[in-house]
XYZ file of C-alpha atoms in Angstrom:
726
model
C 21.539 39.812 -65.164
C 19.724 40.791 -68.400
C 16.681 38.189 -69.751
C 19.110 37.408 -72.626
C 22.083 36.713 -70.318
C 19.763 34.521 -67.961
C 18.586 32.337 -71.099
C 22.180 31.898 -72.240
C 23.037 30.968 -68.875
C 20.051 28.740 -68.518
C 21.017 26.874 -71.427
C 24.440 26.503 -70.233
C 23.229 25.095 -67.065
C 20.972 22.814 -68.829
C 23.648 21.198 -70.701
C 25.713 20.781 -67.514
C 23.026 18.968 -65.653
C 22.547 16.956 -68.555
C 26.075 15.983 -68.723
C 26.050 15.078 -64.986
C 22.933 13.001 -65.613
C 25.076 11.150 -68.481
C 27.918 10.725 -66.100
C 25.507 9.142 -63.606
C 24.009 6.984 -66.275
C 27.597 5.712 -67.244
C 28.615 5.034 -63.791
C 25.196 3.147 -63.138
C 25.949 0.980 -66.161
C 29.423 0.205 -64.948
C 28.329 -1.006 -61.374
C 25.540 -2.994 -62.937
C 27.874 -4.844 -65.297
C 30.125 -5.495 -62.308
C 27.070 -6.566 -60.277
C 26.189 -9.173 -62.995
C 29.434 -10.480 -63.245
C 29.660 -10.844 -59.586
C 26.484 -12.761 -59.685
C 27.894 -15.015 -62.196
C 30.819 -15.768 -59.971
C 34.641 -16.181 -60.486
C 37.586 -17.804 -58.897
C 37.111 -16.219 -55.450
C 35.465 -17.981 -52.622
C 31.790 -17.682 -51.737
C 32.273 -15.586 -48.685
C 34.243 -13.073 -50.747
C 31.818 -13.398 -53.638
C 28.865 -12.764 -51.279
C 30.466 -9.546 -49.875
C 31.254 -8.156 -53.517
C 27.608 -8.889 -54.507
C 26.169 -7.112 -51.308
C 28.548 -4.079 -51.801
C 27.604 -3.687 -55.667
C 24.015 -4.196 -54.909
C 24.062 -1.329 -52.248
C 26.064 0.897 -54.700
C 23.302 0.140 -57.385
C 20.440 1.278 -54.945
C 22.490 4.493 -54.117
C 23.062 5.108 -57.775
C 19.055 4.447 -58.289
C 17.900 7.248 -55.965
C 20.329 9.860 -57.121
C 18.061 10.684 -60.412
C 15.675 13.023 -58.308
C 17.487 16.305 -57.758
C 20.854 14.971 -58.821
C 22.286 18.508 -58.813
C 20.789 21.132 -56.930
C 23.246 24.051 -56.845
C 26.398 25.804 -57.689
C 29.192 27.630 -55.644
C 31.495 30.072 -57.202
C 34.471 30.905 -55.313
C 36.559 34.192 -55.133
C 39.308 32.699 -57.227
C 36.725 31.920 -60.001
C 36.384 27.962 -59.283
C 32.918 26.624 -59.765
C 31.718 23.661 -57.830
C 28.379 21.928 -58.435
C 26.669 20.520 -55.134
C 24.331 17.451 -55.388
C 22.654 14.368 -53.977
C 25.861 12.187 -54.473
C 29.361 12.782 -55.348
C 30.373 11.966 -59.062
C 34.255 11.900 -60.479
C 35.554 12.323 -63.966
C 37.502 9.016 -64.434
C 39.237 10.486 -67.430
C 40.706 13.370 -65.443
C 42.574 11.654 -62.491
C 39.081 11.295 -60.785
C 38.498 14.930 -60.322
C 35.204 15.565 -58.696
C 32.333 16.992 -61.172
C 29.711 16.738 -58.442
C 30.248 17.420 -54.776
C 28.331 15.245 -52.323
C 26.279 17.565 -50.141
C 28.014 15.923 -47.156
C 31.361 16.616 -48.364
C 33.300 19.372 -46.377
C 33.677 21.457 -49.647
C 29.920 21.446 -49.879
C 29.319 23.305 -46.388
C 29.433 26.737 -47.789
C 26.462 26.046 -49.616
C 24.433 25.636 -46.556
C 26.080 28.253 -44.224
C 27.597 31.034 -46.531
C 25.882 34.543 -46.007
C 26.217 37.827 -47.340
C 28.050 38.826 -44.062
C 30.104 35.892 -43.693
C 30.687 34.582 -47.445
C 32.980 31.504 -46.649
C 35.363 32.549 -49.447
C 32.379 32.408 -52.056
C 31.408 34.988 -54.536
C 28.089 33.433 -55.484
C 25.546 30.548 -54.678
C 23.298 29.354 -57.403
C 20.183 27.260 -56.489
C 18.739 25.058 -59.259
C 15.039 24.190 -59.604
C 14.595 21.065 -61.420
C 11.599 18.649 -62.714
C 12.889 15.205 -63.068
C 16.009 15.501 -65.096
C 15.301 18.845 -66.489
C 16.564 22.069 -65.030
C 13.586 24.585 -65.042
C 15.413 27.699 -63.602
C 17.854 29.045 -61.100
C 18.348 31.787 -58.443
C 21.580 33.457 -57.721
C 22.745 35.123 -54.512
C 25.865 37.081 -54.681
C 27.890 36.833 -51.372
C 30.167 39.080 -49.745
C 27.902 42.133 -49.690
C 25.710 42.534 -46.465
C 22.133 42.767 -47.668
C 20.085 41.698 -44.682
C 18.533 38.927 -46.446
C 19.512 35.217 -45.871
C 20.160 33.022 -48.789
C 17.709 30.338 -50.310
C 14.448 32.172 -48.895
C 12.858 31.441 -52.546
C 13.800 27.591 -52.504
C 12.894 27.031 -48.851
C 9.599 28.630 -49.092
C 8.755 26.803 -52.422
C 9.555 23.633 -50.370
C 7.686 24.171 -47.429
C 4.445 25.645 -49.267
C 4.331 22.620 -51.560
C 1.383 20.130 -50.850
C 2.508 17.237 -48.566
C 2.720 13.759 -50.106
C 2.758 10.335 -48.360
C 5.998 10.613 -46.728
C 8.722 13.096 -45.449
C 11.011 14.370 -47.916
C 14.670 14.916 -47.450
C 16.010 18.599 -47.384
C 19.395 18.312 -48.984
C 18.697 21.457 -51.313
C 17.333 23.591 -48.560
C 19.262 22.857 -45.422
C 19.292 26.085 -43.291
C 22.702 27.389 -41.569
C 21.290 26.365 -37.898
C 20.458 22.983 -39.399
C 23.720 22.337 -41.026
C 25.473 23.102 -37.914
C 23.815 20.265 -36.154
C 24.124 18.043 -38.875
C 27.803 18.107 -39.107
C 28.437 18.541 -35.425
C 31.700 16.373 -34.605
C 30.491 15.036 -31.178
C 31.270 11.174 -30.516
C 28.711 11.028 -27.677
C 24.898 12.032 -27.313
C 23.642 14.917 -29.230
C 20.186 16.205 -28.020
C 18.104 18.160 -30.832
C 15.321 20.000 -29.214
C 12.684 22.286 -31.028
C 9.014 22.970 -31.020
C 6.788 21.545 -33.665
C 7.771 22.072 -37.186
C 11.409 23.010 -36.454
C 12.827 20.068 -38.584
C 14.429 18.311 -35.882
C 13.511 14.763 -37.053
C 14.647 15.424 -40.488
C 17.964 17.074 -39.494
C 18.434 14.113 -37.211
C 17.979 11.899 -40.384
C 20.409 14.084 -42.423
C 22.994 13.639 -39.684
C 22.730 10.043 -39.814
C 23.525 10.262 -43.674
C 26.491 12.698 -42.809
C 27.717 10.132 -40.300
C 27.491 7.256 -42.432
C 29.282 9.264 -45.122
C 32.229 10.775 -42.894
C 32.583 7.415 -40.820
C 31.491 4.732 -43.166
C 34.205 2.027 -42.450
C 33.287 2.413 -38.684
C 29.558 2.589 -38.759
C 28.403 0.484 -41.908
C 29.023 -2.865 -40.349
C 26.913 -2.407 -37.518
C 24.231 -0.026 -38.912
C 22.229 2.701 -37.276
C 19.046 2.085 -35.380
C 16.085 4.877 -35.712
C 13.538 4.454 -33.029
C 10.167 6.313 -33.295
C 6.727 6.528 -31.324
C 4.765 4.481 -33.793
C 4.506 2.694 -37.093
C 2.983 5.616 -38.885
C 5.545 7.897 -37.944
C 8.217 5.410 -39.207
C 6.242 4.941 -42.319
C 6.339 8.750 -42.886
C 10.286 9.264 -42.350
C 11.254 5.792 -43.973
C 11.957 7.150 -47.467
C 14.315 9.980 -46.234
C 17.617 7.776 -45.780
C 17.051 5.581 -48.768
C 16.541 8.871 -50.963
C 20.078 9.873 -49.750
C 21.340 6.503 -50.596
C 21.754 4.985 -47.230
C 20.234 1.615 -46.650
C 22.092 0.072 -43.450
C 19.239 1.425 -41.040
C 16.820 -0.165 -39.027
C 13.595 1.634 -38.143
C 11.778 0.329 -35.085
C 9.385 1.551 -32.218
C 10.260 0.658 -28.782
C 7.923 -2.024 -28.938
C 9.881 -3.779 -31.627
C 13.201 -3.937 -29.676
C 12.461 -7.571 -28.457
C 12.283 -9.531 -31.859
C 9.354 -11.732 -32.343
C 7.228 -9.814 -29.519
C 3.845 -8.629 -30.486
C 2.469 -5.689 -28.649
C -1.381 -6.097 -28.319
C -2.517 -3.688 -25.221
C -1.782 -0.485 -23.686
C -1.197 0.036 -19.940
C -2.965 2.155 -17.694
C -0.936 5.330 -16.698
C 0.070 4.078 -13.408
C 1.098 0.794 -14.530
C 3.091 2.459 -17.360
C 4.858 4.590 -14.673
C 5.735 1.659 -12.306
C 7.118 -0.350 -15.083
C 9.004 2.702 -16.670
C 10.809 3.333 -13.152
C 14.112 1.903 -12.312
C 12.547 0.599 -9.081
C 11.079 -2.319 -11.276
C 14.730 -3.652 -11.484
C 14.257 -4.871 -7.744
C 10.781 -6.437 -8.620
C 12.588 -8.254 -11.551
C 15.353 -9.600 -9.502
C 12.971 -10.598 -6.627
C 10.686 -12.462 -9.145
C 13.660 -14.365 -10.398
C 14.671 -15.084 -6.911
C 10.936 -16.307 -5.993
C 11.232 -19.055 -8.836
C 14.447 -20.687 -7.092
C 12.350 -22.649 -4.647
C 12.835 -24.804 -1.721
C 10.345 -27.722 -1.286
C 7.998 -27.436 1.508
C 8.006 -31.293 1.792
C 10.874 -33.590 0.903
C 10.337 -34.609 -2.881
C 11.071 -38.367 -3.552
C 13.082 -39.528 -6.573
C 13.018 -43.121 -7.396
C 16.126 -44.907 -8.569
C 16.791 -48.501 -9.566
C 17.939 -49.701 -6.135
C 16.898 -46.893 -3.823
C 14.564 -43.770 -3.258
C 16.240 -40.521 -2.436
C 14.284 -37.241 -1.232
C 15.359 -33.601 -2.177
C 14.787 -31.864 1.096
C 15.215 -28.130 1.911
C 18.536 -28.657 3.431
C 19.981 -30.146 0.027
C 17.834 -27.865 -2.047
C 19.039 -24.814 0.002
C 22.701 -25.828 -0.364
C 22.311 -25.938 -4.070
C 20.328 -22.685 -4.110
C 23.189 -20.874 -2.080
C 26.055 -22.253 -4.465
C 24.089 -21.479 -7.535
C 23.452 -17.886 -6.455
C 26.994 -17.502 -5.428
C 28.166 -18.439 -8.842
C 26.952 -14.951 -10.101
C 25.536 -16.545 -13.190
C 22.186 -15.695 -14.684
C 19.439 -17.865 -13.439
C 19.263 -20.353 -16.479
C 23.123 -20.651 -16.632
C 23.202 -21.216 -12.885
C 20.880 -24.251 -12.993
C 23.715 -26.703 -13.847
C 25.339 -25.581 -10.588
C 22.171 -26.189 -8.817
C 21.775 -29.660 -10.395
C 25.425 -30.609 -9.631
C 25.234 -29.893 -6.017
C 21.544 -31.316 -5.639
C 22.661 -34.410 -7.679
C 26.083 -35.113 -5.803
C 24.157 -34.706 -2.292
C 21.433 -37.286 -3.360
C 24.109 -39.679 -4.944
C 26.113 -39.528 -1.649
C 22.876 -40.296 0.254
C 22.239 -43.063 -2.143
C 25.726 -44.598 -2.108
C 25.355 -44.920 1.915
C 21.932 -46.307 1.746
C 22.817 -49.069 -0.803
C 26.338 -49.867 0.685
C 25.386 -50.250 4.219
C 26.758 -53.335 5.601
C 29.290 -53.929 2.743
C 30.966 -50.846 1.657
C 32.894 -47.978 3.496
C 34.251 -44.940 2.382
C 37.649 -46.338 2.812
C 37.182 -48.264 -0.137
C 37.318 -44.988 -2.273
C 37.418 -46.496 -5.824
C 34.393 -48.601 -5.243
C 32.545 -45.745 -3.505
C 33.442 -43.076 -6.304
C 32.439 -45.667 -8.899
C 29.060 -46.153 -7.312
C 28.276 -42.585 -7.127
C 29.378 -41.995 -10.799
C 26.917 -44.673 -11.750
C 24.087 -42.946 -9.593
C 24.994 -39.812 -10.850
C 24.423 -41.010 -14.550
C 21.243 -42.455 -13.503
C 20.061 -39.244 -11.948
C 21.087 -37.549 -15.212
C 18.807 -39.639 -17.194
C 16.066 -39.688 -14.669
C 12.644 -37.988 -15.552
C 11.515 -37.820 -11.969
C 14.579 -36.097 -11.077
C 14.510 -33.503 -14.190
C 10.847 -32.823 -12.852
C 12.019 -31.869 -9.426
C 14.644 -29.723 -10.914
C 12.018 -27.998 -13.026
C 9.713 -27.573 -10.051
C 12.612 -26.024 -7.667
C 14.931 -24.399 -10.552
C 13.006 -23.998 -13.569
C 14.357 -23.152 -17.024
C 12.644 -19.620 -17.679
C 12.174 -17.278 -20.722
C 11.460 -13.699 -19.925
C 7.820 -14.545 -21.183
C 7.485 -17.400 -18.812
C 8.453 -15.308 -15.951
C 6.703 -12.011 -16.637
C 3.409 -13.393 -17.652
C 2.782 -15.515 -14.448
C 3.930 -12.530 -12.314
C 1.327 -10.296 -13.721
C -1.554 -12.944 -13.225
C -0.777 -13.602 -9.624
C -1.509 -11.311 -6.585
C 0.558 -13.767 -4.375
C 3.675 -13.712 -6.895
C 3.366 -9.821 -7.229
C 3.457 -9.410 -3.487
C 6.563 -12.087 -3.040
C 8.255 -9.924 -5.688
C 7.450 -6.640 -3.788
C 5.525 -5.179 -6.641
C 2.516 -2.910 -6.782
C -0.726 -4.740 -7.345
C -1.464 -2.136 -10.075
C 0.677 -4.389 -12.319
C -2.017 -7.146 -11.899
C -3.834 -8.173 -15.133
C -5.888 -10.958 -16.262
C -3.868 -11.863 -19.248
C -0.366 -11.831 -18.590
C 0.674 -12.426 -22.142
C -1.222 -9.352 -23.442
C 2.016 -7.370 -23.927
C 2.419 -3.589 -23.875
C 5.124 -1.358 -24.848
C 5.904 -0.845 -21.368
C 6.497 -4.633 -20.843
C 9.359 -4.550 -23.651
C 12.282 -3.075 -21.590
C 11.265 -5.564 -18.688
C 11.552 -8.575 -20.883
C 14.592 -7.095 -22.368
C 16.071 -6.820 -19.001
C 15.135 -10.539 -18.125
C 17.088 -11.724 -21.046
C 20.222 -10.948 -19.081
C 19.035 -11.870 -15.629
C 17.998 -15.038 -16.827
C 20.624 -15.935 -19.255
C 20.640 -18.479 -21.864
C 19.178 -22.097 -21.388
C 21.023 -24.920 -21.993
C 19.166 -25.501 -25.357
C 20.528 -22.658 -26.889
C 20.183 -21.920 -30.437
C 23.779 -22.322 -31.179
C 23.825 -25.694 -29.643
C 20.736 -26.870 -31.450
C 22.505 -25.650 -34.786
C 25.513 -27.321 -34.028
C 23.740 -30.584 -33.292
C 21.673 -30.038 -36.687
C 24.849 -29.535 -38.689
C 26.520 -32.691 -37.108
C 23.347 -34.554 -37.816
C 23.490 -33.397 -41.551
C 27.125 -34.544 -41.596
C 26.189 -38.039 -40.328
C 23.386 -38.378 -42.810
C 25.566 -37.033 -45.916
C 28.140 -39.541 -44.984
C 25.707 -42.481 -45.128
C 24.548 -41.101 -48.653
C 28.027 -41.054 -49.733
C 28.725 -44.458 -48.491
C 25.568 -46.006 -50.291
C 26.386 -44.014 -53.717
C 29.906 -44.109 -53.724
C 32.126 -46.811 -55.530
C 35.069 -48.098 -53.483
C 38.518 -48.765 -54.634
C 38.229 -52.431 -54.212
C 35.278 -52.435 -56.744
C 37.399 -51.043 -59.475
C 39.516 -53.087 -62.028
C 43.084 -52.635 -61.608
C 43.611 -50.729 -64.615
C 40.672 -48.405 -63.883
C 41.382 -44.869 -62.920
C 38.109 -43.150 -61.711
C 37.535 -40.247 -59.435
C 35.683 -41.057 -56.399
C 33.058 -38.942 -54.554
C 35.127 -39.162 -51.431
C 38.162 -37.483 -53.310
C 35.903 -34.670 -53.972
C 34.426 -33.898 -50.837
C 34.038 -35.038 -47.047
C 30.926 -35.418 -45.571
C 30.875 -32.200 -43.437
C 31.868 -30.107 -46.606
C 28.832 -31.396 -48.532
C 26.675 -31.169 -45.371
C 27.844 -27.356 -45.049
C 27.198 -26.869 -48.799
C 23.484 -27.571 -48.335
C 23.020 -25.557 -45.002
C 20.839 -22.358 -45.518
C 23.018 -19.372 -46.027
C 22.004 -16.162 -44.269
C 21.311 -13.911 -47.448
C 19.617 -10.981 -45.482
C 20.875 -7.582 -45.593
C 22.341 -5.848 -42.604
C 18.999 -4.261 -41.701
C 17.241 -7.424 -41.661
C 19.819 -9.254 -39.702
C 20.091 -6.546 -36.908
C 16.268 -6.132 -36.709
C 15.904 -9.796 -35.988
C 19.037 -10.418 -33.486
C 18.213 -9.165 -29.597
C 22.061 -9.083 -29.082
C 22.992 -6.849 -32.173
C 24.697 -3.527 -31.349
C 24.644 -0.506 -33.428
C 27.268 2.116 -34.117
C 24.663 4.819 -33.772
C 21.016 5.346 -32.503
C 18.601 7.876 -33.382
C 15.578 8.391 -30.654
C 12.820 10.551 -31.814
C 10.060 11.776 -29.343
C 12.773 10.910 -26.866
C 10.673 12.841 -24.101
C 8.421 9.756 -24.031
C 10.929 7.358 -23.149
C 11.084 5.814 -19.618
C 14.337 5.145 -17.539
C 13.669 1.569 -18.402
C 13.332 2.255 -22.210
C 16.783 4.170 -21.857
C 18.298 1.080 -20.438
C 17.456 -0.987 -23.397
C 18.620 1.517 -26.033
C 22.038 1.790 -24.274
C 22.535 -1.983 -24.496
C 21.801 -1.745 -28.362
C 24.553 0.903 -28.578
C 27.350 0.450 -25.961
C 29.519 3.172 -27.662
C 26.919 5.656 -26.509
C 26.644 7.463 -29.956
C 23.070 8.875 -30.008
C 20.985 11.478 -31.626
C 18.209 12.406 -29.381
C 15.326 14.344 -30.864
C 12.432 15.720 -28.788
C 10.429 18.472 -27.196
C 9.680 18.432 -23.566
C 6.806 20.358 -23.856
C 5.251 17.613 -25.871
C 5.564 15.010 -23.203
C 2.521 12.801 -22.754
C 3.738 9.733 -21.085
C 3.750 9.698 -17.073
C 7.176 7.661 -17.472
C 8.717 10.164 -19.907
C 11.476 12.554 -19.127
C 11.207 15.633 -17.394
C 14.496 17.091 -18.170
C 17.261 15.903 -20.351
C 19.904 16.049 -17.550
C 17.593 13.726 -15.564
C 18.165 10.799 -17.989
C 21.378 11.383 -19.876
C 23.511 12.284 -16.634
C 22.746 8.707 -15.677
C 23.554 6.958 -19.037
C 26.186 9.283 -20.699
C 27.390 11.578 -17.806
C 29.686 14.350 -19.402
C 29.221 12.964 -22.837
C 25.975 14.744 -24.076
C 25.321 18.130 -25.529
C 22.378 19.977 -26.254
C 21.196 22.076 -29.571
C 17.884 24.024 -30.035
C 16.037 24.586 -33.319
C 14.079 27.807 -33.046
C 12.503 28.335 -36.531
C 9.027 26.514 -37.373
C 9.228 25.753 -41.123
C 6.037 23.578 -41.060
C 3.322 25.583 -39.042
C 2.250 29.009 -40.415
C 2.131 31.837 -38.252
C -1.731 31.961 -38.378
C -1.830 28.361 -36.614
C 1.170 28.780 -34.573
C -0.638 31.731 -32.760
C -3.520 29.324 -31.912
C -1.260 26.774 -30.738
C 0.945 28.963 -28.549
C -2.315 29.892 -26.655
C -2.547 26.233 -25.556
C 1.176 26.033 -24.903
C 0.966 28.751 -22.479
C -1.468 27.193 -20.464
C 0.592 24.048 -19.719
C 4.081 25.209 -20.166
C 4.187 29.007 -19.753
C 8.116 28.942 -19.355
C 8.486 27.410 -23.105
C 8.771 29.981 -25.919
C 6.975 28.643 -29.139
C 9.009 28.414 -32.273
C 8.859 31.255 -34.606
C 7.178 30.529 -37.771
C 9.118 31.361 -41.109
C 5.948 31.909 -43.026
C 2.091 32.892 -42.919
C -0.321 31.113 -45.126
C -2.938 33.737 -45.355
C -5.692 31.223 -44.270
C -7.227 31.989 -40.925
C -7.860 28.866 -38.568
C -11.635 28.489 -37.716
C -13.981 27.022 -34.972
C -17.309 26.052 -35.316
C -19.767 24.637 -32.582
C -21.974 21.853 -33.485
C -24.546 19.515 -31.793
C -24.198 15.692 -31.197
C -26.295 15.229 -34.322
C -24.441 17.704 -36.493
C -21.007 16.448 -35.883
C -21.027 13.314 -38.196
C -21.995 15.577 -40.998
C -19.675 18.298 -40.070
C -16.820 15.822 -40.472
C -18.072 14.396 -43.447
C -17.958 17.881 -45.059
C -14.257 18.264 -44.231
C -13.209 15.053 -45.570
C -15.121 15.618 -48.773
C -13.964 19.198 -49.358
C -10.426 18.097 -48.582
C -10.668 15.279 -51.039
C -11.094 17.745 -53.758
C -7.778 19.416 -53.032
C -4.070 18.380 -53.588
C -2.292 17.189 -50.343
C -3.032 15.289 -47.305
C -5.623 15.796 -44.284
C -6.791 14.276 -41.222
C -9.331 14.309 -38.601
C -7.895 14.413 -34.996
C -10.079 13.658 -31.835
C -11.160 11.191 -29.029
C -11.369 7.614 -30.124
C -14.940 7.457 -30.054
C -15.359 10.147 -32.767
C -16.007 8.442 -36.111
C -13.040 8.946 -38.541
C -10.882 10.410 -36.286
C -7.540 9.495 -34.904
C -5.894 10.397 -31.432
C -3.164 13.171 -31.397
C -0.546 10.397 -30.131
C -0.739 8.547 -33.632
C 0.081 11.805 -35.476
C 3.233 12.670 -33.414
C 5.994 13.665 -36.043
C 3.391 13.832 -39.088
C 2.344 16.798 -40.959
C -0.825 17.420 -43.090
C -1.972 20.065 -45.402
C -5.278 20.141 -43.450
C -6.147 19.480 -39.977
C -9.646 19.119 -38.411
C -9.498 18.949 -34.423
C -12.717 17.558 -32.889
C -13.870 18.265 -29.221
C -10.717 19.889 -27.976
C -12.598 20.308 -24.771
C -12.417 16.774 -24.233
C -8.950 16.387 -25.160
C -7.903 19.004 -22.712
C -9.890 17.312 -19.823
C -6.966 14.847 -19.479
C -5.138 17.300 -17.646
C -1.346 18.267 -18.540
C -1.191 15.242 -20.598
C -4.464 16.287 -22.592
C -3.069 19.957 -23.157
C 0.152 18.433 -24.569
C -1.925 16.111 -26.951
C -4.055 19.317 -27.972
C -0.806 21.177 -28.673
C 0.314 18.276 -30.847
C -2.877 18.150 -32.662
C -3.019 21.730 -33.640
C 0.651 21.795 -34.847
C 0.386 19.080 -37.507
C -1.204 21.560 -40.104
C 0.939 23.207 -42.929
C -1.929 25.116 -44.381
C -5.429 24.796 -43.040
C -6.893 24.215 -39.429
C -10.368 23.808 -38.220
C -11.761 23.096 -35.070
C -15.275 21.504 -34.234
C -16.404 21.664 -30.652
C -19.571 20.528 -28.949
C -19.023 22.219 -25.269
C -17.763 25.570 -24.853
C -14.750 26.707 -26.790
C -11.865 26.425 -24.388
C -10.213 29.769 -23.304
C -6.972 28.522 -24.720
C -8.423 28.721 -28.154
C -10.180 31.980 -27.800
C -8.338 33.288 -30.695
C -9.933 31.063 -33.325
C -12.429 32.914 -35.440
C -15.963 31.340 -34.745
C -17.554 30.528 -37.945
C -21.045 29.054 -38.889
C -19.834 26.903 -41.724
C -16.803 24.679 -42.077
């Protein structure tokens, strides 16, 4: 194409992009007007109005995020048709709603990502737009159907991965590669495992897969939403903008420590404790710990009634315990069975003692009436309730587990390892979360459930409102015969009025789901899944009974002793025959110079694992520098000061006692323009786990990598160029 021809095409495409933005503005104005009208209300019910407001608010958000990169390309078919591809779909409402912009997830857009010169997908040309804000800056063309040996989109891809990193992960809708697109659009109803080394884009591919599923299966998925589980809050913050930028908001982001609402993780387990809690054998410990709290009295326990004192002995309590356990109900829900048996036995004994000499069982009516009276008295007896609490207490997961951790005797009774012993039982760890979640089902709901409390509260509100109406309202008898007034009672019943003043749940789906332990999701994404224990998986399968998962991980980066050693070991248990595995082999983040260094570490602890192939080189050699104890703080400060003057992001990774450094575990899944690794020899000293940590640390950089070491440089890093200055 000549320069003149290019400039004419550029002007034409600018007009086209401007027209698409005008169409977006018109659609946004229409939706906002409908939203305002819905807020003002109409003749529909409150429920219908609330649903309409929520739906329109979601549409407003979807349209608001579309400005950035609205249209990023064009496809020309062999038959001469042109299709523009963008972040969302737009339609011409004056021309039978013909599409003027294809959503990137639409089937017709697939060729934009997978067509090659050798396999053109019935396309003649692919055009990629480069925009700044709403303005089209330039475009690049690729003519398809003529094998050239070159993959499409290299210019756009390299421009994206070479750009300085910002505060969060960016979407890749304009630069999705063929191997990524195949995974994003994979039609598999069960578990999809996406495995790849550092920088292969497995996380962002999983998030785009969520957006694709929400687009293609919206009716089935949007009422229950999607759960995305990540390794730490920093990671979730890093990826948190991707789905909103694609117009999707019905997503809950959580760490495994967030899966029990209201729980605060404040401590970290030693490796052995984490291993024990992560193993399925802990299920026997939990069941035994619950059974241990269902006790028999060593000595008979007295219960004083008005006319007699009765005793709960091991015989009565044992009968009650056997019946309660035989019911198959969870602990708290079986307590009424235990209570009923014990109370009946005590009442029978009391009747026999009270009636001695004047009443026999032959007088059935009188006997049963006396027993009924005694049962009512027991139900009101605080002393009897105290005995029940001693023998069959109402328990929460926390009130069972915390005392267990604090007591060597209770641990022994439950068959647990003493490695679980700790001084503060309530210092919860991430490994405690699946145990607490398991106990919700083992213990069941207490009698004073939230639902019953809410029902009582609503009844009380109704009674109070009825009293108010009675005070304020005029009665028919108070009116003159010729008066025709509308009374308060003619308008509303007390229950209706009380309901109007009840606080309505105005939270969006994500907020409601995150606060509800029993919420189930249509799809779950698990990132850094190699770190999850067998018990963690039980929690997640409860959250998604349909077992629709996207699992993201790299077994070579596993650091948890309770984590997965193979995908089959985990998924054959929870989704037998329903999981598939896909690999990503191209490293889009880590330049070849840095990946060469990381590959040396990988070869040390996982020699059978092939490192991902970097798609680019950055031209900057990684360096190493040996420093003394006194020189280390100054060297770190020099790195921080130098990087502060550059565009992009940087981080210092090292042991916790290094000033200004963060552990490698807290950077998993993150990326930075520049990385300084401190004391690699100390990181490696932690054995295979330490080697995985160092591998993670070395592969966070997209441009520049430096290493400061106080001891001898580890052999695995021998390819680094030693330098006298940072």
